[in-house]
């Protein structure tokens, strides 16, 4: 297959690397080659997970193979995006069991990162809704795996960041809905104590929840937030006329100069957002695309952070130490005077059997940090120390900076994972810039 050299990056646009790329047109062209390689879906992971010597672009391997609209199951090639799936299933009364905050991701990417959504505290991660996968191994064998068949390989592949093989096909269980709308409710919290109390209040709990945090608020207002809860609206409850989904053609046409996004402009935006969203105290209906994918409305929004890109620092802290850790993380970020345009807090449920799956019972905090100077690295090392001290971990799908040593402490099952990797890929054919950085390769000799 012809290879083309091109500069590639993840969604954070840091780092940028020149990679050889191949773009298979058909399923049967998906296969391991002689150089080291890594599959790539839509490049929506933020760092270097989908970069490497050779990158296999899976976007053309995107056929939907079977959709049972009675049983609510779907089988598709892994290059299919969630946006494509939703277009087919929503009109038939079905929805994704788990969705990340963008629909422009591939099924393969969702499996490889074992993504979580706003319903993780109830429904777990993506892998927990998979019926089966077909995995293409380094020796070319196509292997079916699931929680009951080749289970060890399955639990190494979900969250395994593409390093056990190419995910070829995904079969998934869907959830029933009666309308494309969500019933949403917002709750303002004056500070972090307030938002943790909201998350802990069982009376306010709903199928989905997430909190937006004003990352620049300090002192008594540290962690002031808006908790946004919701569930799929019942068609019978909807008013007779509903607003259709906002159709957006907005796009960031160029990189925003660094001076536009500074502590003052972010502070002003956060003030505006907090008062506007925090005042929506009555339940309201929103189209699922506005509720789940607010950022998808602005194409190339990642240009907001300028040419040098940004990192998203996402960690999870076990419940017991979560309040102390999130306080320390937000204080550290505010003191650094690095504006984080987007800061999100979410409660996660129990961890699953995925050896490298990210979620565990606790709270996850995600912070966008512009990559303006070398100080960002020092800052993330300090954030890592806080996370480690509280028994937490950083999400690989967002990561570009973690060290191998820190990774090993954060992911205590990595040795088990490496044994499976060694067994299915003894020559280390599947490798990425991330796997090299984190020492997630095969040990020779
Ligand atoms: C705006 C935004 C919001 C997000 N919100 C969330 C969220 O709420 N929750 C969450 O969990 N994540 C979230 N993410 C992260 C995103 O869901 C994951 O990074 C996902 O993996 C991206 O899918 P992709 O198709 O773009 O994969 P890529 O970025 O292309 O690849 C990601 C990883 O998957 C592997 N991979 C991709 N396809 C295959 C394949 N066919 N076979 C084997 N390996 C493969 C790659 O090798 C790589 O390791 C968000 C990202 C963005 C940009």
XYZ file of C-alpha atoms and ligand atoms in Angstrom:
498
model
C 0.000 0.000 0.000
C 1.272 3.509 -0.821
C 2.474 5.545 2.096
C 2.402 9.298 2.357
C 4.525 11.290 4.801
C 2.559 13.990 6.526
C 2.660 16.061 9.717
C 0.083 14.777 12.193
C -1.015 15.643 15.693
C -3.814 14.803 18.080
C -6.645 17.216 18.870
C -4.397 19.284 21.177
C -2.036 19.945 18.230
C 0.873 19.062 20.495
C 3.116 17.306 19.613
C 3.203 17.500 15.805
C 5.159 14.685 14.143
C 5.813 13.685 10.563
C 4.444 10.175 10.123
C 4.168 7.787 7.182
C 0.451 7.208 6.649
C -1.453 4.526 4.805
C -5.178 4.715 4.131
C -6.701 1.284 3.508
C -9.819 1.490 1.352
C -11.331 -1.857 2.346
C -11.543 -4.082 5.388
C -9.328 -6.750 3.839
C -6.560 -4.137 3.394
C -6.310 -3.650 7.165
C -3.213 -5.583 8.128
C 0.036 -5.296 10.000
C 3.017 -4.212 7.878
C 6.752 -4.693 8.341
C 7.366 -1.320 10.044
C 5.903 -0.467 13.435
C 2.446 0.980 13.112
C -0.542 2.334 14.967
C -4.189 2.665 13.926
C -5.823 6.089 13.916
C -9.526 6.909 13.886
C -10.521 10.578 13.870
C -7.430 11.905 15.693
C -9.584 13.203 18.571
C -7.275 11.877 21.258
C -5.350 14.914 22.409
C -1.690 13.861 22.546
C 0.518 11.291 20.822
C -1.611 8.112 21.090
C -2.385 8.029 17.356
C 1.095 9.081 16.134
C 3.946 6.760 15.217
C 6.327 5.535 12.539
C 3.454 4.388 10.315
C -0.089 5.501 11.011
C -2.964 3.472 9.573
C -5.834 5.812 8.809
C -9.007 3.791 9.323
C -11.492 6.427 8.164
C -12.380 4.653 4.901
C -13.032 1.344 6.634
C -16.386 2.605 7.748
C -19.212 0.363 6.657
C -22.170 -0.275 8.881
C -22.646 -4.017 8.714
C -25.827 -4.781 10.641
C -28.356 -2.811 12.665
C -31.125 -4.719 14.421
C -33.699 -2.046 15.199
C -35.793 -4.483 17.247
C -33.069 -5.804 19.519
C -31.034 -2.559 19.493
C -27.695 -3.955 18.382
C -25.199 -2.623 15.866
C -22.222 -4.186 14.080
C -19.907 -1.874 12.177
C -16.359 -1.482 10.924
C -14.239 0.386 13.440
C -13.688 3.454 11.227
C -17.371 4.418 11.484
C -17.862 7.581 13.548
C -20.373 8.062 16.343
C -21.905 10.874 14.241
C -22.618 8.352 11.473
C -24.030 5.838 13.936
C -26.332 8.430 15.538
C -27.757 9.464 12.177
C -28.925 5.898 11.637
C -30.016 4.844 15.107
C -31.692 7.927 16.621
C -34.574 8.068 14.082
C -35.177 4.375 14.892
C -35.451 5.050 18.639
C -31.985 4.020 19.809
C -28.999 5.808 21.324
C -25.372 5.093 22.168
C -24.950 3.467 25.586
C -21.904 5.661 26.277
C -20.687 8.711 24.401
C -17.727 11.042 24.879
C -18.126 14.822 24.517
C -17.683 14.763 20.745
C -19.400 12.580 18.141
C -16.504 13.018 15.702
C -14.688 9.951 17.014
C -14.484 6.468 15.545
C -15.817 3.289 17.117
C -12.230 1.984 17.120
C -11.059 5.055 19.050
C -13.881 4.605 21.582
C -12.865 0.992 22.179
C -9.111 1.670 22.288
C -9.551 4.441 24.877
C -12.496 2.685 26.614
C -14.206 6.062 26.652
C -16.580 7.190 29.382
C -19.512 9.571 29.218
C -21.608 11.690 31.550
C -23.391 8.490 32.675
C -20.308 6.590 33.849
C -21.472 6.621 37.491
C -24.484 4.533 36.391
C -23.541 2.699 33.224
C -19.771 2.255 33.180
C -17.460 2.700 30.204
C -17.809 1.890 26.493
C -16.346 -1.609 26.840
C -19.173 -2.648 29.149
C -21.633 -2.371 26.252
C -19.605 -4.241 23.658
C -21.007 -7.548 22.427
C -17.814 -8.492 20.576
C -14.813 -7.135 18.687
C -12.844 -8.449 15.765
C -9.176 -7.747 16.279
C -6.488 -8.030 13.585
C -3.304 -9.246 15.229
C 0.330 -8.698 14.264
C 0.497 -12.102 12.537
C -2.568 -11.239 10.433
C -4.973 -13.493 12.363
C -8.470 -12.116 12.857
C -9.659 -12.922 16.358
C -13.075 -12.439 17.949
C -12.982 -11.266 21.533
C -15.454 -10.140 24.165
C -15.945 -10.278 27.918
C -16.683 -14.011 27.519
C -14.521 -15.065 24.531
C -10.745 -14.484 24.584
C -11.533 -12.328 27.580
C -7.915 -11.582 28.539
C -7.250 -10.146 25.069
C -10.529 -8.201 25.225
C -9.660 -6.544 28.559
C -6.169 -5.708 27.252
C -7.609 -4.192 24.061
C -10.268 -1.951 25.615
C -8.268 0.982 26.939
C -5.177 -0.565 25.279
C -4.694 2.431 22.957
C -4.409 0.387 19.754
C -1.351 -1.532 20.944
C -2.729 -5.091 20.861
C -3.781 -4.929 17.187
C -6.130 -3.219 14.775
C -9.742 -3.192 15.934
C -11.591 -4.171 12.776
C -15.221 -4.620 13.764
C -17.265 -3.605 16.765
C -20.660 -5.025 17.858
C -22.489 -2.919 20.368
C -25.665 -2.946 22.489
C -27.673 0.281 22.176
C -30.157 1.896 24.571
C -33.792 2.719 23.688
C -35.052 6.326 23.513
C -38.423 7.774 22.578
C -37.215 11.207 21.440
C -33.971 12.900 20.384
C -34.351 15.389 23.257
C -32.919 15.556 26.730
C -34.534 16.927 29.854
C -31.828 19.044 31.426
C -31.409 20.915 34.686
C -28.630 23.213 35.890
C -27.534 23.902 39.456
C -25.093 26.683 40.346
C -22.496 26.016 43.058
C -20.644 28.924 44.654
C -17.499 26.859 45.219
C -16.026 23.369 45.292
C -17.737 22.406 48.561
C -21.011 23.333 46.893
C -20.465 21.280 43.759
C -19.308 18.180 45.675
C -22.476 18.490 47.790
C -24.563 18.664 44.589
C -22.848 15.554 43.168
C -23.458 13.741 46.480
C -27.120 14.708 46.722
C -28.985 11.557 45.647
C -32.181 13.575 45.116
C -30.495 15.544 42.298
C -28.884 12.541 40.664
C -29.862 11.856 37.057
C -28.800 9.536 34.235
C -26.160 12.021 33.071
C -24.237 14.658 34.999
C -21.205 16.861 34.550
C -20.019 20.128 36.059
C -18.394 23.060 34.297
C -15.854 24.729 36.590
C -14.593 28.300 36.561
C -10.901 27.436 36.668
C -9.846 30.996 37.486
C -12.045 31.513 40.538
C -9.949 31.637 43.719
C -10.319 32.022 47.480
C -13.860 31.416 48.742
C -15.049 30.956 45.153
C -12.470 28.294 44.247
C -14.226 25.692 42.151
C -17.435 27.618 41.550
C -19.360 25.597 39.022
C -22.538 24.774 37.208
C -23.706 21.166 37.530
C -25.635 20.038 34.457
C -27.788 16.939 34.843
C -30.096 15.297 32.344
C -31.854 12.228 30.991
C -33.417 11.228 27.681
C -36.797 12.975 27.487
C -39.924 10.927 27.027
C -41.696 11.870 23.784
C -44.965 12.149 25.735
C -43.506 14.933 27.913
C -42.347 17.160 25.066
C -44.242 20.315 24.133
C -45.977 20.101 20.751
C -43.377 22.322 19.066
C -39.734 21.572 19.766
C -36.740 23.550 18.654
C -34.672 21.442 16.246
C -30.965 20.933 16.958
C -28.946 24.118 16.533
C -27.368 23.837 13.076
C -24.002 25.458 13.330
C -21.660 26.415 10.559
C -19.304 28.170 12.945
C -15.633 27.500 12.465
C -12.393 28.883 13.892
C -10.845 30.026 10.595
C -7.346 30.648 11.997
C -5.169 30.227 15.064
C -6.114 32.693 17.746
C -3.133 34.906 18.718
C -1.925 34.074 22.234
C -2.841 37.481 23.692
C -6.590 36.962 23.036
C -6.845 34.091 25.476
C -5.418 35.521 28.678
C -6.472 35.388 32.333
C -8.639 38.532 31.922
C -10.577 37.409 28.853
C -11.094 33.916 30.279
C -12.212 35.432 33.591
C -14.743 37.636 31.790
C -16.060 34.692 29.795
C -16.313 32.517 32.904
C -18.260 35.232 34.747
C -20.691 35.506 31.837
C -21.059 31.721 31.509
C -21.533 31.152 35.232
C -24.342 33.680 35.488
C -26.051 32.627 32.248
C -25.959 28.841 32.776
C -26.212 28.920 36.566
C -29.568 30.691 36.334
C -31.254 27.930 34.316
C -32.717 26.485 37.493
C -35.903 25.186 35.873
C -35.767 21.937 33.873
C -35.648 22.488 30.108
C -35.468 20.412 26.941
C -32.376 20.358 24.748
C -31.594 18.405 21.611
C -29.145 15.565 22.311
C -26.504 17.155 20.081
C -26.609 20.415 22.067
C -26.473 18.545 25.374
C -23.777 15.980 24.590
C -21.707 17.761 21.945
C -21.721 21.537 22.573
C -18.202 21.948 21.164
C -18.952 20.057 17.944
C -20.847 23.184 16.826
C -17.578 25.045 16.249
C -15.350 23.330 13.713
C -11.608 23.484 14.520
C -12.256 24.958 17.971
C -8.820 23.617 18.921
C -7.333 26.614 17.040
C -8.571 28.740 19.919
C -5.346 28.012 21.768
C -3.059 29.283 19.016
C -0.420 27.625 16.870
C 1.484 25.914 19.655
C -1.594 23.965 20.711
C -2.601 22.811 24.173
C -2.652 19.823 26.445
C -5.706 18.520 28.170
C -4.835 17.366 31.639
C -7.466 14.845 32.735
C -7.097 12.856 35.912
C -9.324 10.806 38.191
C -8.980 10.728 41.974
C -10.550 8.037 44.188
C -13.524 9.414 46.123
C -11.874 9.572 49.567
C -9.177 12.055 48.509
C -11.038 13.717 45.644
C -12.047 16.953 47.359
C -8.536 17.583 48.719
C -6.892 16.710 45.413
C -9.231 18.775 43.223
C -8.745 21.731 45.583
C -4.969 21.397 45.278
C -5.114 20.972 41.484
C -7.313 24.045 40.979
C -5.167 26.129 43.343
C -2.042 25.084 41.452
C -3.617 25.934 38.113
C -4.968 29.310 39.285
C -1.573 30.213 40.761
C 0.106 29.406 37.448
C -1.987 32.130 35.757
C -2.500 29.812 32.795
C -6.090 30.254 31.714
C -7.970 27.033 31.213
C -10.879 27.814 28.954
C -12.450 24.484 29.643
C -12.482 22.841 33.052
C -14.845 19.992 33.759
C -15.560 17.866 36.845
C -17.441 14.600 36.801
C -18.236 11.777 39.172
C -17.159 8.332 37.908
C -18.414 4.910 38.935
C -16.606 1.659 39.653
C -13.636 0.628 37.532
C -14.027 -2.302 35.144
C -11.652 -5.118 34.208
C -9.890 -3.158 31.449
C -6.206 -3.445 32.350
C -5.444 0.089 31.163
C -8.958 1.547 31.374
C -8.954 4.970 32.935
C -12.143 5.280 35.023
C -12.282 4.375 38.704
C -14.758 5.300 41.422
C -14.081 8.935 42.200
C -13.995 12.317 40.503
C -12.394 13.203 37.198
C -11.124 16.712 36.471
C -10.229 17.819 32.923
C -8.320 21.046 32.269
C -7.236 22.539 28.939
C -3.822 24.163 29.309
C -2.346 26.171 26.393
C 1.146 24.986 25.423
C 2.769 28.397 25.526
C 6.138 27.701 27.110
C 8.270 25.093 28.843
C 6.566 25.987 32.146
C 3.597 23.801 31.153
C 5.723 20.685 31.551
C 6.805 21.759 35.035
C 3.179 22.539 35.907
C 1.907 19.130 34.766
C 4.674 17.429 36.780
C 3.331 19.248 39.849
C -0.207 18.210 38.960
C 1.007 14.597 38.534
C 2.502 14.698 42.036
C -0.863 15.773 43.494
C -2.683 13.042 41.553
C -0.156 10.394 42.663
C -0.343 11.500 46.279
C -4.099 10.820 46.212
C -3.942 7.487 44.386
C -5.272 8.840 41.075
C -4.293 8.528 37.445
C -4.083 10.520 34.208
C -6.215 9.603 31.149
C -4.044 8.271 28.301
C -6.467 9.471 25.599
C -5.701 13.044 26.648
C -2.066 12.665 27.588
C 1.119 13.897 25.878
C 3.492 14.441 28.792
C 3.356 11.665 31.403
C 6.624 9.825 32.156
C 6.937 6.030 31.998
C 7.721 5.928 35.701
C 4.626 7.887 36.719
C 2.461 5.883 34.317
C 3.531 2.604 35.962
C 2.446 3.811 39.386
C -0.852 5.166 38.077
C -1.723 1.989 36.161
C -0.868 -0.874 38.541
C -2.077 -3.567 36.093
C 0.388 -2.525 33.358
C 2.600 -5.597 33.961
C -0.360 -7.935 33.331
C -1.148 -5.922 30.210
C 2.465 -6.193 28.998
C 2.366 -9.990 29.289
C -0.633 -10.110 26.953
C 1.010 -7.625 24.598
C 4.134 -9.817 24.513
C 2.029 -12.881 23.686
C 0.032 -11.340 20.812
C 2.660 -8.972 19.408
C 6.076 -10.510 20.225
C 7.919 -8.351 17.676
C 6.328 -5.131 18.839
C 4.679 -4.339 15.504
C 2.050 -2.100 17.109
C 3.737 0.928 18.609
C 2.944 4.627 18.906
C 4.799 7.704 20.076
C 2.826 7.299 23.295
C 3.824 3.660 23.758
C 7.474 4.584 23.271
C 7.228 7.457 25.736
C 5.483 5.282 28.336
C 7.566 2.166 27.735
C 4.517 0.190 26.688
C 6.455 -1.942 24.254
C 7.660 -5.487 24.040
C 10.793 -6.254 26.096
C 13.444 -7.934 23.926
C 16.125 -10.220 25.278
C -14.047 17.585 22.351
C -13.641 16.245 22.881
C -14.366 15.712 23.934
C -14.018 14.438 24.432
N -14.744 13.957 25.471
C -14.433 12.746 25.987
C -15.217 12.192 27.036
O -16.175 12.771 27.500
N -14.868 10.954 27.491
C -13.816 10.244 26.968
O -13.564 9.127 27.417
N -13.058 10.756 25.971
C -13.346 11.986 25.474
N -12.596 12.505 24.440
C -11.457 11.710 23.927
C -11.864 10.811 22.756
O -13.144 10.255 22.960
C -10.875 9.648 22.640
O -9.572 10.126 22.540
C -11.127 8.729 21.440
O -10.173 7.690 21.507
C -10.968 9.448 20.120
O -11.350 8.587 19.055
P -10.650 8.740 17.630
O -11.399 7.933 16.652
O -10.484 10.172 17.297
O -9.272 8.045 17.933
P -7.768 8.538 17.646
O -7.508 9.792 18.379
O -7.521 8.520 16.196
O -6.989 7.350 18.369
C -7.086 7.203 19.784
C -6.505 5.847 20.171
O -7.328 4.829 19.604
C -6.556 3.966 18.811
N -7.388 3.513 17.699
C -8.217 4.240 16.907
N -8.812 3.453 15.993
C -8.345 2.207 16.207
C -8.552 0.945 15.579
N -9.405 0.784 14.555
N -7.881 -0.127 16.049
C -7.022 -0.022 17.091
N -6.794 1.139 17.710
C -7.438 2.239 17.281
C -5.356 4.775 18.375
O -4.260 3.943 18.088
C -5.112 5.632 19.609
O -4.351 4.931 20.537
C -12.908 13.733 23.884
C -12.185 14.278 22.824
C -12.550 15.524 22.320
C -11.761 16.114 21.181
